[in-house]
XYZ file of N, CA, C and O in Angstrom:
784
model
N -16.974 46.610 -44.975
C -15.983 46.297 -43.396
C -16.247 45.115 -42.988
O -17.798 44.863 -42.714
N -15.163 44.636 -42.782
C -15.540 43.149 -42.321
C -15.925 43.597 -40.813
O -16.637 42.333 -40.106
N -15.943 44.547 -39.524
C -16.336 44.514 -38.449
C -18.066 44.165 -38.896
O -18.309 44.149 -37.679
N -18.865 44.629 -39.526
C -20.311 45.283 -39.525
C -20.779 43.838 -40.300
O -21.757 44.222 -41.183
N -19.753 42.979 -40.650
C -20.002 41.318 -41.594
C -21.578 41.399 -41.480
O -21.955 40.538 -41.425
N -21.350 41.117 -39.697
C -22.505 40.218 -39.138
C -22.930 40.922 -38.016
O -22.568 41.614 -37.897
N -24.857 40.943 -38.296
C -25.278 41.569 -37.474
C -25.807 41.009 -36.278
O -25.469 39.618 -36.111
N -25.900 41.724 -35.409
C -25.950 41.450 -33.927
C -27.480 41.044 -33.482
O -28.356 41.451 -34.408
N -27.536 39.717 -33.428
C -28.579 38.785 -32.455
C -28.625 38.488 -30.922
O -28.085 38.282 -30.423
N -29.804 38.470 -30.490
C -30.323 38.202 -29.170
C -31.036 37.155 -29.349
O -32.494 37.586 -29.783
N -31.119 36.002 -28.708
C -31.267 34.571 -28.538
C -31.877 34.887 -27.181
O -31.002 33.755 -26.775
N -32.956 34.411 -27.175
C -33.039 33.806 -25.327
C -33.432 32.171 -25.056
O -33.549 31.767 -26.335
N -32.863 31.532 -24.609
C -32.703 30.183 -24.130
C -33.533 29.968 -22.874
O -33.211 30.475 -22.214
N -33.846 28.533 -23.289
C -34.058 28.393 -22.053
C -33.811 26.281 -21.986
O -33.871 26.370 -22.275
N -32.798 25.983 -20.660
C -32.536 24.464 -20.275
C -31.530 24.270 -21.655
O -31.898 23.397 -22.256
N -30.044 25.258 -21.826
C -29.332 25.276 -22.252
C -28.292 24.034 -21.591
O -28.124 25.262 -20.558
N -27.890 23.047 -20.942
C -27.622 22.514 -19.843
C -27.389 22.839 -18.938
O -27.101 22.877 -17.909
N -29.333 22.559 -18.552
C -29.898 23.372 -17.370
C -29.976 24.439 -16.574
O -29.967 25.106 -15.760
N -29.019 25.433 -17.793
C -28.527 27.194 -17.291
C -29.871 27.671 -18.655
O -30.014 27.231 -19.660
N -30.759 28.851 -17.890
C -31.203 29.758 -18.698
C -30.752 31.132 -18.844
O -30.024 31.390 -17.991
N -31.249 31.740 -19.946
C -29.931 33.197 -20.124
C -30.229 33.567 -21.617
O -31.405 33.993 -22.618
N -29.229 34.231 -22.411
C -29.388 34.827 -23.658
C -27.853 34.627 -23.944
O -27.250 34.637 -23.501
N -28.547 34.501 -25.727
C -27.110 34.616 -26.108
C -27.029 35.448 -27.379
O -27.759 36.049 -28.425
N -25.945 36.817 -27.532
C -25.850 37.535 -28.011
C -24.625 36.886 -29.235
O -23.773 36.612 -29.296
N -25.463 37.329 -30.251
C -24.956 36.542 -32.231
C -24.513 38.023 -32.235
O -24.648 39.637 -31.870
N -22.843 37.347 -33.458
C -22.731 38.285 -34.187
C -21.334 38.764 -34.445
O -20.413 37.521 -34.182
N -20.465 39.605 -34.294
C -19.013 39.458 -34.025
C -18.234 39.474 -32.800
O -16.720 39.037 -32.809
N -18.851 39.455 -32.302
C -18.251 39.035 -30.585
C -19.577 38.201 -30.128
O -20.486 38.844 -28.960
N -19.564 36.734 -29.796
C -20.856 35.902 -29.088
C -20.626 35.937 -27.987
O -19.363 35.690 -27.590
N -21.675 36.139 -27.304
C -21.444 36.349 -25.968
C -22.507 35.792 -25.138
O -24.090 35.515 -26.119
N -22.188 34.491 -23.922
C -23.849 34.195 -24.058
C -23.902 34.923 -22.045
O -22.910 35.297 -21.655
N -24.941 34.996 -21.979
C -25.521 35.719 -20.550
C -26.398 35.080 -20.078
O -28.102 34.190 -20.243
N -25.898 34.978 -18.544
C -26.988 33.779 -17.465
C -26.500 34.913 -16.269
O -25.722 35.348 -15.444
N -28.036 34.857 -15.939
C -28.411 34.883 -14.855
C -28.564 34.356 -13.710
O -29.444 33.356 -13.700
N -27.355 33.893 -12.839
C -28.002 32.542 -11.598
C -27.991 33.679 -10.767
O -26.860 35.071 -10.072
N -28.588 33.460 -9.167
C -28.664 34.070 -8.322
C -28.483 35.613 -7.790
O -28.018 35.876 -7.634
N -29.227 35.876 -9.276
C -29.061 37.482 -9.172
C -28.010 38.156 -9.869
O -27.879 39.580 -10.065
N -27.382 37.838 -10.666
C -26.508 38.146 -10.726
C -25.988 38.154 -12.204
O -25.832 36.683 -12.951
N -25.984 39.231 -13.331
C -25.691 39.189 -14.703
C -24.378 38.572 -14.893
O -23.681 39.188 -14.528
N -23.983 37.460 -15.610
C -22.667 36.405 -16.116
C -22.639 36.900 -17.887
O -23.595 36.355 -17.954
N -21.299 37.489 -18.015
C -21.668 37.599 -19.828
C -19.842 36.617 -19.684
O -18.983 37.488 -19.237
N -19.751 35.386 -20.674
C -19.225 34.586 -20.968
C -18.391 34.726 -22.763
O -19.931 34.083 -23.442
N -17.323 35.180 -22.977
C -17.579 35.566 -24.415
C -17.268 34.241 -24.944
O -16.331 33.195 -24.464
N -17.007 33.782 -26.367
C -18.005 32.444 -26.784
C -16.540 33.039 -27.817
O -16.791 33.431 -29.645
N -14.777 33.347 -27.826
C -14.510 33.345 -29.087
C -13.531 32.573 -29.686
O -12.932 32.424 -30.648
N -14.278 31.455 -29.350
C -13.567 30.208 -29.960
C -13.297 29.925 -31.937
O -12.092 29.917 -32.111
N -14.539 30.359 -32.153
C -14.954 30.057 -33.298
C -15.013 31.561 -34.248
O -15.557 30.931 -35.510
N -14.594 32.833 -33.299
C -15.091 33.642 -34.046
C -16.647 34.603 -34.240
O -17.245 33.406 -33.332
N -16.609 35.003 -35.153
C -18.608 35.831 -35.822
C -18.787 34.390 -35.491
O -18.835 33.583 -36.094
N -20.460 34.514 -35.329
C -21.488 34.035 -35.368
C -22.633 34.499 -36.266
O -22.696 35.816 -36.333
N -23.103 33.248 -37.530
C -24.090 33.694 -38.393
C -26.008 33.949 -37.492
O -26.551 34.526 -37.863
N -25.407 32.898 -36.731
C -26.850 32.321 -36.104
C -26.750 31.175 -34.743
O -25.594 30.467 -34.833
N -27.774 31.060 -33.863
C -27.400 30.445 -32.924
C -28.970 29.897 -32.439
O -30.216 30.642 -32.998
N -29.296 28.693 -32.225
C -30.888 28.425 -31.182
C -30.418 27.195 -30.444
O -29.771 26.329 -30.804
N -31.033 26.830 -29.748
C -31.233 25.535 -28.922
C -31.885 24.810 -29.453
O -32.177 24.539 -30.833
N -31.005 23.483 -28.460
C -31.030 22.556 -29.850
C -31.029 21.311 -28.770
O -30.214 21.130 -27.579
N -32.134 19.955 -29.204
C -31.944 18.483 -28.399
C -32.575 17.794 -29.193
O -33.541 18.059 -29.418
N -32.204 17.013 -28.994
C -32.089 15.886 -29.492
C -31.618 14.575 -28.781
O -31.001 14.930 -27.526
N -31.674 13.123 -28.713
C -31.217 11.850 -28.512
C -30.000 11.831 -28.416
O -29.492 11.516 -27.352
N -29.238 12.081 -29.386
C -28.361 12.656 -29.597
C -27.379 13.928 -29.369
O -25.916 13.796 -28.381
N -27.952 14.797 -28.756
C -27.418 15.841 -28.127
C -28.132 16.321 -27.330
O -29.137 17.408 -27.343
N -28.395 16.346 -26.125
C -29.130 16.257 -24.732
C -29.372 18.120 -24.371
O -27.960 18.554 -23.582
N -30.117 18.806 -24.521
C -30.335 20.597 -24.402
C -28.488 20.791 -24.628
O -27.950 21.630 -24.488
N -28.436 21.135 -25.672
C -27.371 21.596 -26.181
C -27.628 23.022 -27.044
O -29.063 23.113 -27.023
N -27.520 23.286 -28.225
C -27.587 24.681 -29.072
C -26.954 24.215 -30.166
O -25.849 23.160 -30.707
N -26.820 25.215 -31.585
C -26.131 24.838 -32.768
C -26.162 26.258 -32.835
O -26.673 27.552 -32.627
N -25.412 26.551 -33.767
C -24.206 27.591 -34.371
C -23.906 27.983 -35.402
O -22.890 26.550 -35.713
N -23.935 29.223 -36.217
C -23.259 28.786 -37.641
C -22.167 29.912 -37.455
O -22.404 31.046 -37.034
N -21.069 29.282 -37.748
C -19.503 30.211 -37.314
C -19.698 30.999 -38.590
O -20.154 31.053 -39.718
N -18.757 31.881 -38.651
C -18.063 33.115 -39.695
C -17.740 32.315 -40.945
O -17.758 32.833 -42.746
N -17.536 30.843 -41.073
C -17.361 30.227 -42.087
C -18.780 30.117 -42.687
O -18.594 29.152 -43.759
N -19.658 29.528 -42.472
C -20.317 29.375 -42.810
C -21.390 27.306 -42.540
O -21.561 27.259 -42.910
N -20.641 27.331 -41.243
C -19.779 26.062 -40.634
C -21.024 25.286 -39.974
O -21.260 26.374 -38.742
N -22.034 24.540 -39.601
C -23.007 24.643 -38.959
C -22.243 23.657 -37.824
O -21.216 22.970 -38.069
N -22.483 23.552 -36.760
C -21.643 23.177 -35.319
C -22.207 23.029 -34.350
O -23.700 23.690 -33.947
N -23.075 21.592 -33.545
C -24.013 21.276 -32.522
C -22.839 21.453 -31.357
O -22.072 20.703 -31.277
N -23.215 21.770 -30.447
C -22.668 21.764 -29.542
C -23.068 21.389 -27.852
O -24.455 21.816 -28.045
N -22.548 21.826 -26.741
C -23.607 21.358 -25.430
C -22.458 22.340 -24.090
O -21.063 21.984 -24.528
N -23.018 22.639 -23.685
C -22.188 23.020 -22.253
C -21.849 22.265 -21.581
O -22.917 21.431 -21.315
N -20.576 21.986 -20.684
C -20.063 20.870 -19.928
C -21.208 20.983 -18.702
O -21.277 21.921 -18.257
N -20.933 19.490 -18.468
C -21.407 20.060 -17.046
C -20.920 20.288 -15.673
O -21.010 19.449 -14.776
N -19.525 19.946 -16.669
C -18.218 19.814 -15.449
C -17.883 21.036 -14.906
O -16.828 20.880 -14.160
N -18.268 22.048 -15.641
C -17.327 23.239 -14.989
C -19.085 24.081 -14.317
O -19.960 23.729 -14.519
N -18.654 25.163 -13.529
C -19.676 25.998 -13.191
C -19.528 27.391 -13.403
O -18.445 27.901 -14.245
N -20.599 28.014 -14.018
C -21.104 29.365 -14.220
C -21.473 30.153 -13.514
O -21.839 31.303 -13.294
N -21.152 29.564 -12.217
C -21.258 31.034 -11.032
C -20.342 32.061 -10.700
O -21.046 33.162 -9.710
N -19.494 32.070 -11.194
C -18.618 33.154 -10.798
C -18.253 34.184 -12.625
O -18.596 33.617 -13.220
N -17.478 34.992 -12.347
C -17.320 36.090 -13.540
C -16.585 34.986 -14.924
O -16.345 35.865 -15.714
N -15.875 33.741 -14.160
C -15.207 33.242 -14.392
C -15.947 31.903 -14.850
O -16.550 31.668 -13.505
N -15.410 31.173 -16.358
C -16.002 29.393 -16.100
C -15.072 28.927 -15.283
O -13.754 28.851 -15.401
N -15.482 28.111 -14.373
C -14.282 27.239 -13.511
C -14.463 25.906 -13.486
O -15.747 25.434 -13.218
N -13.896 24.615 -13.606
C -13.949 23.846 -13.221
C -13.061 22.906 -11.710
O -11.842 23.177 -11.724
N -13.336 22.392 -10.967
C -13.216 22.411 -9.781
C -12.405 20.732 -10.225
O -13.529 19.584 -10.518
N -11.495 20.318 -9.808
C -10.592 18.754 -9.684
C -10.230 18.840 -8.533
O -9.547 19.281 -8.051
N -10.468 17.449 -8.123
C -10.066 17.045 -6.504
C -8.062 16.714 -7.125
O -8.319 15.638 -7.747
N -7.405 16.844 -6.583
C -6.434 16.706 -6.968
C -5.410 16.230 -5.087
O -4.114 16.002 -5.083
N -6.069 16.768 -4.275
C -5.359 16.129 -2.895
C -4.222 16.886 -2.440
O -3.022 16.629 -2.335
N -4.318 17.805 -2.932
C -2.078 18.691 -2.567
C -2.908 20.094 -2.505
O -4.027 20.946 -3.623
N -2.070 21.121 -2.365
C -2.829 22.678 -2.701
C -1.720 23.563 -4.267
O -0.169 23.111 -4.328
N -2.323 23.099 -4.986
C -1.444 23.956 -6.746
C -1.166 25.431 -5.793
O -1.498 26.034 -5.593
N 0.391 25.591 -6.261
C 0.880 27.258 -6.196
C 1.408 27.959 -6.886
O 1.421 28.864 -7.097
N 1.660 27.015 -8.199
C 1.645 27.800 -9.157
C 1.331 27.027 -10.717
O 1.258 25.676 -10.658
N 0.694 27.664 -11.433
C -0.090 26.716 -12.623
C 0.441 27.613 -13.714
O 0.188 28.923 -14.215
N 0.872 27.063 -14.908
C 1.327 27.560 -16.327
C 0.373 26.597 -17.635
O 0.880 25.297 -17.253
N -0.301 27.532 -18.485
C -0.303 26.614 -19.725
C 0.199 26.681 -20.602
O 0.496 28.189 -21.120
N 0.129 25.768 -20.749
C 1.761 25.945 -22.572
C 0.715 25.617 -24.038
O -0.204 24.197 -24.480
N 0.146 26.617 -24.493
C -0.495 26.559 -25.518
C -0.316 25.787 -26.673
O -1.057 24.906 -27.412
N 0.890 25.705 -27.446
C 1.203 24.609 -27.749
C 1.269 22.707 -27.751
O 1.140 22.495 -28.958
N 1.925 22.798 -26.544
C 0.891 21.296 -26.035
C 0.217 20.980 -25.428
O -0.739 19.401 -25.507
N -0.802 21.813 -24.949
C -2.256 21.812 -24.174
C -1.795 21.104 -23.247
O -2.830 20.249 -23.074
N -1.267 21.607 -22.491
C -1.030 20.731 -20.900
C -0.100 21.766 -20.026
O 0.040 23.110 -20.917
N -0.796 21.939 -19.111
C -0.526 22.352 -17.543
C 1.014 22.403 -17.111
O 1.027 20.743 -16.616
N 1.483 22.700 -16.226
C 2.636 22.997 -16.168
C 2.344 22.861 -14.674
O 1.962 24.663 -14.061
N 1.963 22.908 -13.009
C 1.909 23.000 -11.652
C 3.186 22.351 -11.152
O 3.162 21.046 -11.030
N 2.931 23.767 -9.678
C 3.467 23.180 -8.505
C 2.607 22.958 -7.222
O 2.038 23.766 -7.457
N 2.609 21.580 -6.179
C 2.020 21.992 -5.947
C 2.676 21.204 -4.952
O 4.103 21.103 -5.151
N 2.150 21.730 -3.249
C 2.299 21.182 -2.396
C 1.825 20.600 -1.305
O 0.543 20.688 -1.645
N 1.869 19.601 -1.085
C 1.173 18.453 0.552
C 1.870 18.408 1.810
O 2.795 18.530 1.370
N 0.880 18.567 2.870
C 1.178 18.540 4.092
C 1.765 16.469 4.688
O 0.396 16.153 4.492
N 2.821 16.635 4.577
C 2.748 15.200 5.500
C 3.238 15.074 6.953
O 3.343 16.593 7.080
N 3.003 14.444 8.116
C 3.687 14.862 9.059
C 5.226 14.424 8.835
O 5.801 13.818 8.357
N 5.361 15.770 9.852
C 7.068 15.496 9.984
C 7.600 14.115 10.771
O 7.317 13.655 11.559
N 9.258 13.803 10.044
C 9.058 12.874 10.809
C 10.311 13.234 12.416
O 11.386 14.374 11.885
N 10.465 12.587 12.913
C 10.749 12.827 14.713
C 12.119 11.836 14.871
O 11.767 10.550 14.720
N 13.283 12.736 14.781
C 14.283 11.158 15.212
C 13.532 10.491 16.935
O 12.542 11.167 17.324
N 14.000 9.075 16.812
C 13.379 8.461 17.750
C 13.557 9.072 19.299
O 13.796 8.802 20.552
N 15.218 9.896 19.517
C 15.369 10.367 21.012
C 14.535 11.699 21.001
O 14.947 12.183 22.201
N 13.737 11.832 20.037
C 13.008 12.817 20.435
C 11.651 13.180 20.970
O 11.011 11.741 20.579
N 11.369 13.432 22.068
C 9.991 13.068 22.701
C 9.014 13.855 22.503
O 9.111 15.396 23.158
N 8.049 13.668 22.278
C 6.766 15.385 21.321
C 5.683 14.627 22.707
O 4.938 13.854 23.027
N 5.377 15.777 23.674
C 4.353 15.554 24.509
C 2.857 15.326 23.623
O 2.862 15.411 22.966
N 2.070 14.245 24.401
C 0.649 14.312 23.850
C -0.062 15.301 23.857
O -0.599 15.249 22.681
N -0.120 16.026 24.328
C -1.148 17.392 23.926
C -0.694 18.221 22.904
O -1.810 19.166 22.624
N 0.840 17.852 22.526
C 1.079 19.428 21.096
C 0.090 18.694 19.684
O 0.354 17.069 19.713
N -0.044 19.696 19.183
C -0.726 18.782 17.625
C 0.327 18.153 17.626
O 0.962 18.456 17.299
N -0.024 17.277 15.771
C 1.106 16.685 15.312
C 1.306 17.635 14.203
O 0.969 18.591 14.062
N 2.689 17.869 13.832
C 3.413 18.929 13.312
C 3.810 18.126 11.950
O 4.246 16.894 11.896
N 3.306 18.995 10.931
C 3.772 18.520 9.872
C 4.742 19.347 8.699
O 5.050 20.884 8.965
N 5.146 18.881 7.509
C 5.956 20.037 6.823
C 4.587 20.168 5.222
O 4.747 18.852 5.191
N 6.192 20.306 4.186
C 5.691 20.317 3.418
C 6.601 19.397 2.029
O 7.639 20.141 2.524
N 5.354 19.225 1.500
C 6.349 18.307 0.408
C 5.392 19.488 -0.687
O 5.010 18.685 -1.187
N 7.293 19.904 -1.706
C 6.761 20.210 -2.477
C 6.375 18.898 -4.360
O 8.049 18.150 -4.350
N 6.078 19.529 -5.201
C 6.299 18.040 -6.189
C 5.866 19.456 -7.666
O 4.911 20.028 -7.729
N 6.442 19.055 -8.688
C 5.774 19.497 -10.217
C 5.295 18.771 -10.752
O 5.933 17.689 -10.981
N 4.289 19.232 -11.648
C 3.257 17.720 -12.128
C 3.103 18.845 -13.730
O 3.201 19.775 -13.817
N 3.555 17.573 -14.743
C 2.709 18.445 -15.604
C 1.621 17.528 -16.116
O 1.567 15.851 -15.899
N 0.515 18.142 -16.694
C -0.910 17.412 -16.521
C -1.746 18.190 -17.972
O -1.035 18.481 -18.713
N -2.299 17.028 -18.039
C -3.325 16.725 -19.409
C -3.954 17.433 -19.554
O -4.527 18.695 -18.902
N -4.454 18.556 -20.681
C -5.658 19.549 -20.513
C -7.023 18.902 -20.420
O -7.296 19.424 -19.778
N -7.316 17.719 -20.304
C -8.441 16.637 -19.169
C -7.337 16.747 -17.700
O -8.265 16.815 -17.308
N -6.315 17.167 -17.027
C -5.562 17.417 -15.792
C -5.557 15.872 -15.693
O -5.654 15.596 -14.571
N -5.167 15.411 -16.189
C -4.445 13.909 -15.908
C -2.989 13.838 -16.093
O -2.748 14.344 -16.519
N -2.610 13.666 -15.119
C -0.700 13.584 -14.488
C -0.355 12.631 -15.673
O -0.390 11.674 -15.846
N 0.215 12.950 -16.444
C 1.949 13.025 -17.307
C 2.788 12.351 -16.644
O 3.572 11.421 -16.886
N 3.104 13.474 -15.769
C 4.191 13.338 -15.935
C 5.002 13.809 -13.682
O 3.794 14.713 -13.905
N 5.736 13.615 -13.074
C 6.014 14.284 -12.128
C 7.483 14.538 -11.316
O 7.328 13.493 -11.608
N 7.808 15.278 -10.443
C 9.236 14.909 -10.286
C 8.791 15.507 -8.848
O 8.570 17.336 -8.151
N 9.186 15.092 -7.808
C 8.894 15.161 -6.444
C 10.776 15.769 -5.878
O 11.585 15.548 -6.595
N 10.116 17.204 -5.452
C 11.416 18.327 -4.653
C 12.523 16.937 -3.464
O 11.594 16.723 -2.818
N 13.327 17.728 -3.213
C 14.202 17.088 -2.243
C 13.198 17.811 -1.071
O 12.658 19.032 -1.097
N 13.444 16.971 0.089
C 13.140 17.805 1.694
C 13.519 18.908 2.000
O 14.583 19.603 1.166
N 12.369 20.236 2.007
C 12.540 21.446 2.142
C 13.175 22.228 1.320
O 13.287 23.098 1.620
N 12.980 21.844 0.250
C 13.437 22.740 -0.946
C 11.624 23.125 -0.926
O 10.618 22.548 -2.011
N 11.707 24.579 -1.482
C 10.340 24.996 -1.643
C 10.212 25.748 -3.114
O 11.517 25.994 -3.682
N 9.734 25.665 -4.207
C 9.134 26.814 -5.546
C 9.184 27.700 -4.781
O 7.945 28.434 -4.421
N 9.591 29.256 -5.592
C 9.711 30.083 -5.320
C 9.124 31.245 -6.889
O 8.957 32.595 -6.590
N 9.938 30.327 -7.685
C 9.218 30.994 -9.103
C 8.745 29.853 -10.034
O 9.534 28.787 -9.938
N 8.201 30.220 -10.972
C 7.683 29.114 -11.910
C 6.973 30.060 -13.339
O 6.064 30.743 -12.964
N 8.213 30.072 -13.908
C 7.819 30.553 -15.554
C 8.131 30.353 -16.517
O 9.305 29.548 -16.888
N 7.335 30.332 -17.424
C 7.653 29.716 -18.907
C 8.657 31.469 -19.234
O 8.495 32.411 -19.587
N 9.618 30.198 -20.185
C 10.502 31.448 -20.604
C 11.278 31.250 -21.784
O 10.667 30.112 -22.846
N 11.345 32.276 -23.495
C 11.927 32.106 -23.883
C 13.391 32.735 -24.444
O 14.223 33.115 -23.931
N 14.055 31.801 -24.822
C 15.775 32.053 -24.846
C 16.846 32.022 -25.621
O 15.500 30.774 -27.029
N 17.354 32.808 -26.206
C 17.648 32.323 -27.717
C 19.188 31.211 -28.022
O 19.870 31.649 -26.133
N 19.424 30.813 -28.779
C 20.477 29.525 -28.478
C 21.510 30.005 -29.061
O 21.362 31.991 -28.672
N 22.654 29.728 -28.382
C 24.228 30.231 -28.048
C 24.629 31.009 -29.617
O 25.185 31.840 -29.280
N 24.323 30.468 -30.361
C 24.510 30.550 -31.735
C 24.087 31.917 -32.839
O 24.493 32.483 -33.815
N 22.882 32.511 -31.374
C 21.930 33.500 -31.727
C 20.965 33.009 -33.273
O 20.953 33.914 -34.374
N 21.122 31.518 -33.806
C 20.355 31.854 -34.763
C 19.446 30.815 -34.665
O 19.263 30.041 -33.701
N 17.837 30.555 -35.443
C 16.660 29.610 -34.989
C 16.061 30.579 -34.156
O 16.647 31.257 -33.961
N 15.444 29.561 -34.038
C 14.131 30.204 -32.917
C 14.721 30.072 -31.426
O 15.398 29.403 -31.321
N 14.115 30.844 -31.103
C 14.348 30.877 -29.754
C 13.062 29.232 -29.265
O 12.438 29.092 -29.381
N 13.761 29.205 -28.043
C 13.407 27.935 -27.144
C 12.600 28.084 -25.748
O 12.826 28.665 -25.359
N 11.525 27.666 -26.159
C 10.573 27.426 -24.612
C 10.842 26.633 -23.762
O 11.608 25.280 -23.694
N 11.384 27.591 -22.801
C 12.086 26.470 -21.383
C 11.373 26.359 -20.404
O 9.988 27.983 -20.017
N 10.561 25.976 -19.234
C 9.901 26.188 -18.349
C 10.967 26.494 -17.055
O 11.554 25.845 -16.968
N 11.059 27.656 -16.663
C 12.233 28.334 -15.422
C 11.288 27.930 -14.184
O 10.770 28.501 -13.802
N 11.961 27.264 -13.245
C 11.975 26.858 -11.911
C 12.798 27.378 -10.852
O 13.819 26.595 -10.788
N 12.368 28.056 -10.066
C 13.618 28.613 -9.005
C 12.751 28.193 -7.791
O 11.872 27.756 -6.726
N 13.688 27.487 -7.407
C 13.588 26.799 -5.504
C 14.558 27.407 -4.465
O 15.696 27.853 -4.577
N 14.349 26.916 -3.635
C 15.034 27.411 -2.396
C 14.900 26.192 -1.140
O 13.970 25.762 -1.044
N 16.147 26.300 -0.972
C 15.959 25.130 0.544
C 15.212 25.799 2.263
O 16.345 26.454 2.227
N 14.060 25.383 2.679
C 14.474 25.932 3.600
C 14.292 25.593 4.668
O 14.274 24.272 4.909
N 15.627 25.915 5.445
C 15.797 25.287 6.964
C 15.561 25.527 8.538
O 16.181 25.666 9.138
N 14.924 26.840 8.163
C 14.187 27.633 9.412
C 15.155 28.424 10.053
O 15.537 28.646 11.258
N 16.004 29.268 9.219
C 17.203 30.312 9.103
C 16.423 30.920 9.945
O 15.361 31.706 9.601
């Protein structure tokens, strides 16, 4: 029975990437971290079941760990210091100077596609007088960005003035000849908002 192949083991650790907790090894390897009085469980499904786990620290691997995967391969790893483990999911904050509205992750290219908006001061015609006490008026400018898995911008496309992204999906379409594999495309639905 392949499910019973690896025995479950619990290994207590301290200071792996400045984090303390425990690791549950076996068929479903999981990190257990208790921060601020809450127990958080993070699954480590990247490499499948684990046979062994231990904390590891030396000159080349500062406060890391070693584990042996289901194929018997020993791996030396570290927890990233760029992410936070304080919520039920692991997250990383990235300053992008705009508001992300839609995000799609493409597993084949390992890239993110996102629609973002940022506020810029509204251009007012010269013949319009705005009272001094009125706060500045802003409008949203939308942009579609292609980001690497490290969130570096590879390409971007700015939408027309007053154009807003309303739908953003990865779709699979059959070629018109009904032969061959489905083609994967990103569908972007937009509308132009003119204060109707």
